Amino acid sequence: MPDHTSADPAGTRPRVLHLISDSRRGGAQNFARDLHRELGRRGQSSALCALAPHPAVHPGPGESDPGDCPDASGLRTAAVLGPGRLRPSTLRALRSAARATDVVLAHGSDTLAACALALAGTRTPFVYVSVGHPRYWTANRLRRTRGAALMHRAAAVTTLTDEARAVLEQQFALPEGKVHVIPNSRAAESYPPADGRDDRRAARHALGLPADVLLVAWIGAIAPEKRLDLALDVLDRLPDVRLAVAGDGPLRESLARHPAAARAHFLGPLPDPAPLYRAADALLLTSDSEGVPGALIEAALAGVPAVATDVGWVREVVRDGATGALVAPGDPLALAEALGKVLAVNRAGLGAAARAHALEHFELGAVVDAWQQLVAEVWTAGEGSADRPTGEG
């Protein structure tokens, strides 16, 4: 398990623990890894833990998950706290880890529930990092009631846009100043563009993909809201295109029987999506609901144009006609037409524009200062609170 006990070198900045649901590659997990690594580079004490192992591997509690693909410094290695996300032993391990840290960043909804339960009565505050569109997961009263009870236990909540902040404050009656807007971001160095045709062919070879075809990437959970069925409907209308699907989920088996699935390559969850971006000619996003999708930012940093449904705040990443194309959700004909145009025009020019836009607005270095300031404020407020618990009741 990572060492949480070493204080910040200067002794003046809080020790941070990033908590992810498991070590699979997803928007919340990818951002947590990148932020964890950047804080470490800046000399701030930072650790990374997962509530549960990757479903495909089974390390013991406290062991590093072999599915987590650490970098050379080891900073991306996540220690696994327990066998399941909300198991009693997992929550006990989280409570123990929190004793040796100053602020926990809870990345994803499962980590919100875990922190609210495990850290109740402790000295360690937590910040909930919300990355989805709140209107989607607050669609019914039960979800809103549960979400409100959990979020009121957080010292602060972050979200991606001003509109999302307004929704959270309204839906959960959160007090003014509790919700902070910090844009989604990624470390550009993690998603390098392909260095010419040979690099693209090598990336395809490594993934077992055909070398000389038009290849479109689709990345995400194979779940109802992500609409892989639409992507396959699009593929059915573009006979010269292949689709590389990175992800897994409850609909994988049924969608593998789609008529167009013969031209789709189901890669499963990738330990690192960067090679797929280097292999792809374009990215296709077909979701019915999104916030500011990390996959779009990653693809843009890799110089890959995107065709995406115009949901959530997707248009903040994809500039229609300039870096890719936007289409109304649920329309496979419009998606196929837009994708066909993107693939037929100057893909390199669209990709270069996408990368320039992402570097300006979504590169991690531009927002880390905001994260450090928020963490310091939460820590300082907790240290100075007169009614803060003095023990772990």
XYZ file of N, CA, C and O in Angstrom, residues 311-391:
324
model
N -24.559 16.651 -26.410
C -25.211 16.482 -25.106
C -24.301 17.066 -24.027
O -23.097 17.234 -24.232
N -24.886 17.357 -22.871
C -24.092 17.894 -21.779
C -23.316 19.110 -22.234
O -23.860 20.041 -22.840
N -22.001 19.083 -21.962
C -21.134 20.188 -22.369
C -20.063 19.697 -23.346
O -18.938 20.181 -23.366
N -20.464 18.738 -24.190
C -19.577 18.200 -25.216
C -19.071 19.311 -26.126
O -17.902 19.310 -26.548
N -19.921 20.297 -26.418
C -19.528 21.353 -27.361
C -18.411 22.237 -26.826
O -17.815 23.006 -27.585
N -18.096 22.141 -25.541
C -16.941 22.873 -25.031
C -15.625 22.255 -25.518
O -14.604 22.936 -25.578
N -15.667 20.971 -25.852
C -14.472 20.283 -26.342
C -14.474 20.197 -27.863
O -13.457 20.463 -28.513
N -15.604 19.803 -28.439
C -15.710 19.627 -29.893
C -16.317 20.879 -30.506
O -17.458 21.234 -30.199
N -15.559 21.546 -31.351
C -16.054 22.712 -32.078
C -16.528 22.256 -33.449
O -15.721 21.842 -34.283
N -17.856 22.336 -33.642
C -18.458 21.811 -34.857
C -17.866 22.477 -36.093
O -17.873 23.700 -36.225
N -17.337 21.656 -37.001
C -16.756 22.142 -38.234
C -15.313 22.580 -38.119
O -14.654 22.798 -39.137
N -14.810 22.731 -36.886
C -13.437 23.200 -36.693
C -12.521 22.120 -36.153
O -11.372 21.994 -36.584
N -13.010 21.333 -35.195
C -12.203 20.259 -34.622
C -12.869 18.894 -34.805
O -12.336 17.889 -34.359
N -14.048 18.887 -35.413
C -14.818 17.665 -35.583
C -16.245 18.031 -35.937
O -16.482 19.026 -36.629
N -17.207 17.241 -35.449
C -18.607 17.497 -35.778
C -19.502 17.155 -34.600
O -19.218 16.214 -33.839
N -20.584 17.917 -34.454
C -21.593 17.678 -33.433
C -22.910 17.302 -34.099
O -23.290 17.893 -35.116
N -23.616 16.329 -33.495
C -24.859 15.819 -34.055
C -25.861 15.660 -32.916
O -25.479 15.333 -31.783
N -27.124 15.873 -33.199
C -28.160 15.653 -32.192
C -28.145 14.194 -31.747
O -27.873 13.297 -32.558
N -28.426 13.924 -30.469
C -28.373 12.531 -29.986
C -29.447 11.660 -30.621
O -30.512 12.128 -31.019
N -29.125 10.374 -30.724
C -30.111 9.387 -31.148
C -30.360 9.295 -32.640
O -31.324 8.660 -33.062
N -29.496 9.891 -33.475
C -29.738 9.933 -34.919
C -28.576 9.265 -35.664
O -27.584 9.906 -36.003
N -28.679 7.971 -35.951
C -27.565 7.273 -36.613
C -27.298 7.778 -38.025
O -26.149 7.782 -38.475
N -28.328 8.231 -38.739
C -28.115 8.739 -40.088
C -27.259 10.009 -40.065
O -26.310 10.151 -40.846
N -27.593 10.926 -39.150
C -26.822 12.168 -39.047
C -25.404 11.884 -38.574
O -24.443 12.506 -39.044
N -25.247 10.937 -37.653
C -23.914 10.572 -37.181
C -23.083 9.987 -38.313
O -21.902 10.319 -38.472
N -23.691 9.126 -39.109
C -22.965 8.506 -40.219
C -22.551 9.553 -41.246
O -21.422 9.525 -41.770
N -23.449 10.489 -41.554
C -23.121 11.544 -42.510
C -21.971 12.406 -41.988
O -21.028 12.722 -42.730
N -22.041 12.789 -40.701
C -20.992 13.634 -40.128
C -19.659 12.904 -40.082
O -18.606 13.477 -40.408
N -19.673 11.630 -39.684
C -18.437 10.870 -39.614
C -17.838 10.684 -41.000
O -16.609 10.800 -41.192
N -18.695 10.418 -41.987
C -18.203 10.269 -43.345
C -17.503 11.525 -43.837
O -16.449 11.458 -44.479
N -18.049 12.688 -43.500
C -17.432 13.953 -43.916
C -16.099 14.176 -43.206
O -15.123 14.604 -43.831
N -16.054 13.899 -41.903
C -14.807 14.087 -41.162
C -13.713 13.189 -41.716
O -12.550 13.600 -41.864
N -14.054 11.949 -42.030
C -13.059 11.015 -42.554
C -12.621 11.380 -43.973
O -11.513 11.050 -44.387
N -13.500 12.077 -44.723
C -13.198 12.383 -46.116
C -12.413 13.669 -46.293
O -11.763 13.852 -47.323
N -12.480 14.570 -45.310
C -11.791 15.858 -45.452
C -10.407 15.771 -44.827
O -9.878 14.693 -44.571
N -9.830 16.940 -44.531
C -8.470 17.004 -44.002
C -8.453 16.604 -42.527
O -8.538 17.449 -41.641
N -8.334 15.295 -42.278
C -8.346 14.823 -40.887
C -7.177 15.393 -40.099
O -7.301 15.700 -38.910
N -6.045 15.528 -40.728
C -4.876 16.068 -40.035
C -5.126 17.501 -39.586
O -4.741 17.897 -38.477
N -5.779 18.298 -40.442
C -6.080 19.676 -40.068
C -7.065 19.754 -38.930
O -6.900 20.560 -37.994
N -8.110 18.939 -38.971
C -9.080 18.909 -37.879
C -8.413 18.450 -36.580
O -8.671 19.002 -35.504
N -7.553 17.425 -36.697
C -6.866 16.926 -35.510
C -5.938 17.961 -34.905
O -5.862 18.106 -33.678
N -5.224 18.698 -35.742
C -4.326 19.739 -35.241
C -5.116 20.835 -34.537
O -4.694 21.354 -33.487
N -6.270 21.199 -35.101
C -7.113 22.208 -34.461
C -7.664 21.694 -33.134
O -7.756 22.449 -32.154
N -8.029 20.416 -33.099
C -8.519 19.831 -31.855
C -7.450 19.855 -30.776
O -7.723 20.178 -29.608
N -6.234 19.522 -31.154
C -5.138 19.528 -30.182
C -4.854 20.941 -29.665
O -4.664 21.145 -28.464
N -4.839 21.916 -30.563
C -4.579 23.291 -30.141
C -5.660 23.775 -29.170
O -5.364 24.429 -28.152
N -6.915 23.444 -29.463
C -8.018 23.840 -28.582
C -7.905 23.163 -27.220
O -8.101 23.801 -26.177
N -7.564 21.880 -27.209
C -7.441 21.151 -25.941
C -6.271 21.664 -25.118
O -6.368 21.779 -23.886
N -5.157 21.951 -25.765
C -3.996 22.470 -25.040
C -4.313 23.811 -24.381
O -3.848 24.105 -23.271
N -5.117 24.617 -25.045
C -5.448 25.940 -24.502
C -6.440 25.862 -23.351
O -6.335 26.612 -22.378
N -7.401 24.925 -23.431
C -8.518 24.946 -22.482
C -8.543 23.777 -21.496
O -9.169 23.894 -20.440
N -7.892 22.648 -21.824
C -8.090 21.454 -21.015
C -6.796 20.759 -20.597
O -6.833 19.622 -20.151
N -5.671 21.418 -20.741
C -4.422 20.805 -20.304
C -4.323 20.887 -18.784
O -4.643 21.907 -18.173
N -3.890 19.812 -18.172
C -3.932 19.693 -16.713
C -3.165 20.802 -16.002
O -3.618 21.320 -14.969
N -2.013 21.185 -16.532
C -1.201 22.184 -15.858
C -1.926 23.484 -15.592
O -1.630 24.193 -14.621
N -2.935 23.796 -16.446
C -3.650 25.056 -16.286
C -4.617 25.045 -15.107
O -5.049 26.106 -14.657
N -4.995 23.862 -14.608
C -5.999 23.814 -13.541
C -5.457 23.265 -12.220
O -6.163 23.286 -11.218
N -4.225 22.777 -12.206
C -3.694 22.210 -10.969
C -3.598 23.263 -9.872
O -3.823 22.972 -8.694
N -3.293 24.509 -10.241
C -3.248 25.575 -9.238
C -4.590 25.682 -8.508
O -4.633 25.862 -7.287
N -5.675 25.583 -9.270
C -7.009 25.672 -8.657
C -7.249 24.512 -7.702
O -7.841 24.682 -6.629
N -6.787 23.319 -8.072
C -6.942 22.166 -7.185
C -6.122 22.338 -5.911
O -6.607 22.045 -4.804
N -4.902 22.812 -6.044
C -4.078 23.005 -4.856
C -4.681 24.053 -3.922
O -4.665 23.897 -2.701
N -5.248 25.095 -4.506
C -5.864 26.131 -3.680
C -7.080 25.588 -2.941
O -7.263 25.851 -1.745
N -7.926 24.820 -3.642
C -9.122 24.267 -3.003
C -8.744 23.312 -1.882
O -9.316 23.365 -0.776
N -7.791 22.414 -2.134
C -7.369 21.466 -1.113
C -6.828 22.206 0.113
O -7.129 21.853 1.260
N -6.043 23.249 -0.121
C -5.494 24.023 0.993
C -6.596 24.705 1.783
O -6.563 24.747 3.030
N -7.621 25.218 1.086
C -8.736 25.875 1.779
C -9.517 24.880 2.631
O -9.895 25.183 3.770
N -9.774 23.694 2.084
C -10.502 22.671 2.836
C -9.710 22.249 4.063
O -10.257 22.099 5.169
N -8.420 22.057 3.885
C -7.543 21.665 4.995
C -7.509 22.744 6.076
O -7.668 22.466 7.264
N -7.319 23.987 5.659
C -7.240 25.092 6.618
C -8.550 25.263 7.373
O -8.554 25.467 8.590
N -9.667 25.160 6.657
C -10.969 25.289 7.316
C -11.176 24.185 8.332
O -11.684 24.408 9.433
N -10.752 22.975 7.993
C -10.894 21.867 8.933
C -10.011 22.025 10.150
O -10.415 21.764 11.285
N -8.773 22.482 9.918
C -7.847 22.671 11.037
C -8.334 23.735 11.999
O -8.120 23.657 13.200
N -9.039 24.743 11.449
C -9.451 25.841 12.300
C -10.858 25.744 12.835
O -11.336 26.664 13.511
N -11.536 24.646 12.527
C -12.935 24.519 12.967
C -13.017 24.163 14.445
O -12.476 23.176 14.908
N -13.710 24.985 15.182
C -13.807 24.775 16.629
C -14.628 23.560 16.981
O -14.411 22.922 18.026
N -15.600 23.206 16.116
C -16.463 22.076 16.449
C -16.063 20.822 15.709
O -16.823 19.879 15.605
N -14.833 20.790 15.194
C -14.349 19.606 14.498
C -14.113 18.487 15.514
O -13.632 18.718 16.616
N -14.483 17.224 15.161
C -14.298 16.141 16.101
C -12.849 16.004 16.544
O -11.914 16.247 15.781
N -12.631 15.620 17.758
C -11.284 15.432 18.280
C -10.866 13.976 18.287
O -9.758 13.637 18.641
N -11.744 13.108 17.906
C -11.421 11.685 17.870
C -12.276 10.996 16.848
O -13.058 11.610 16.161
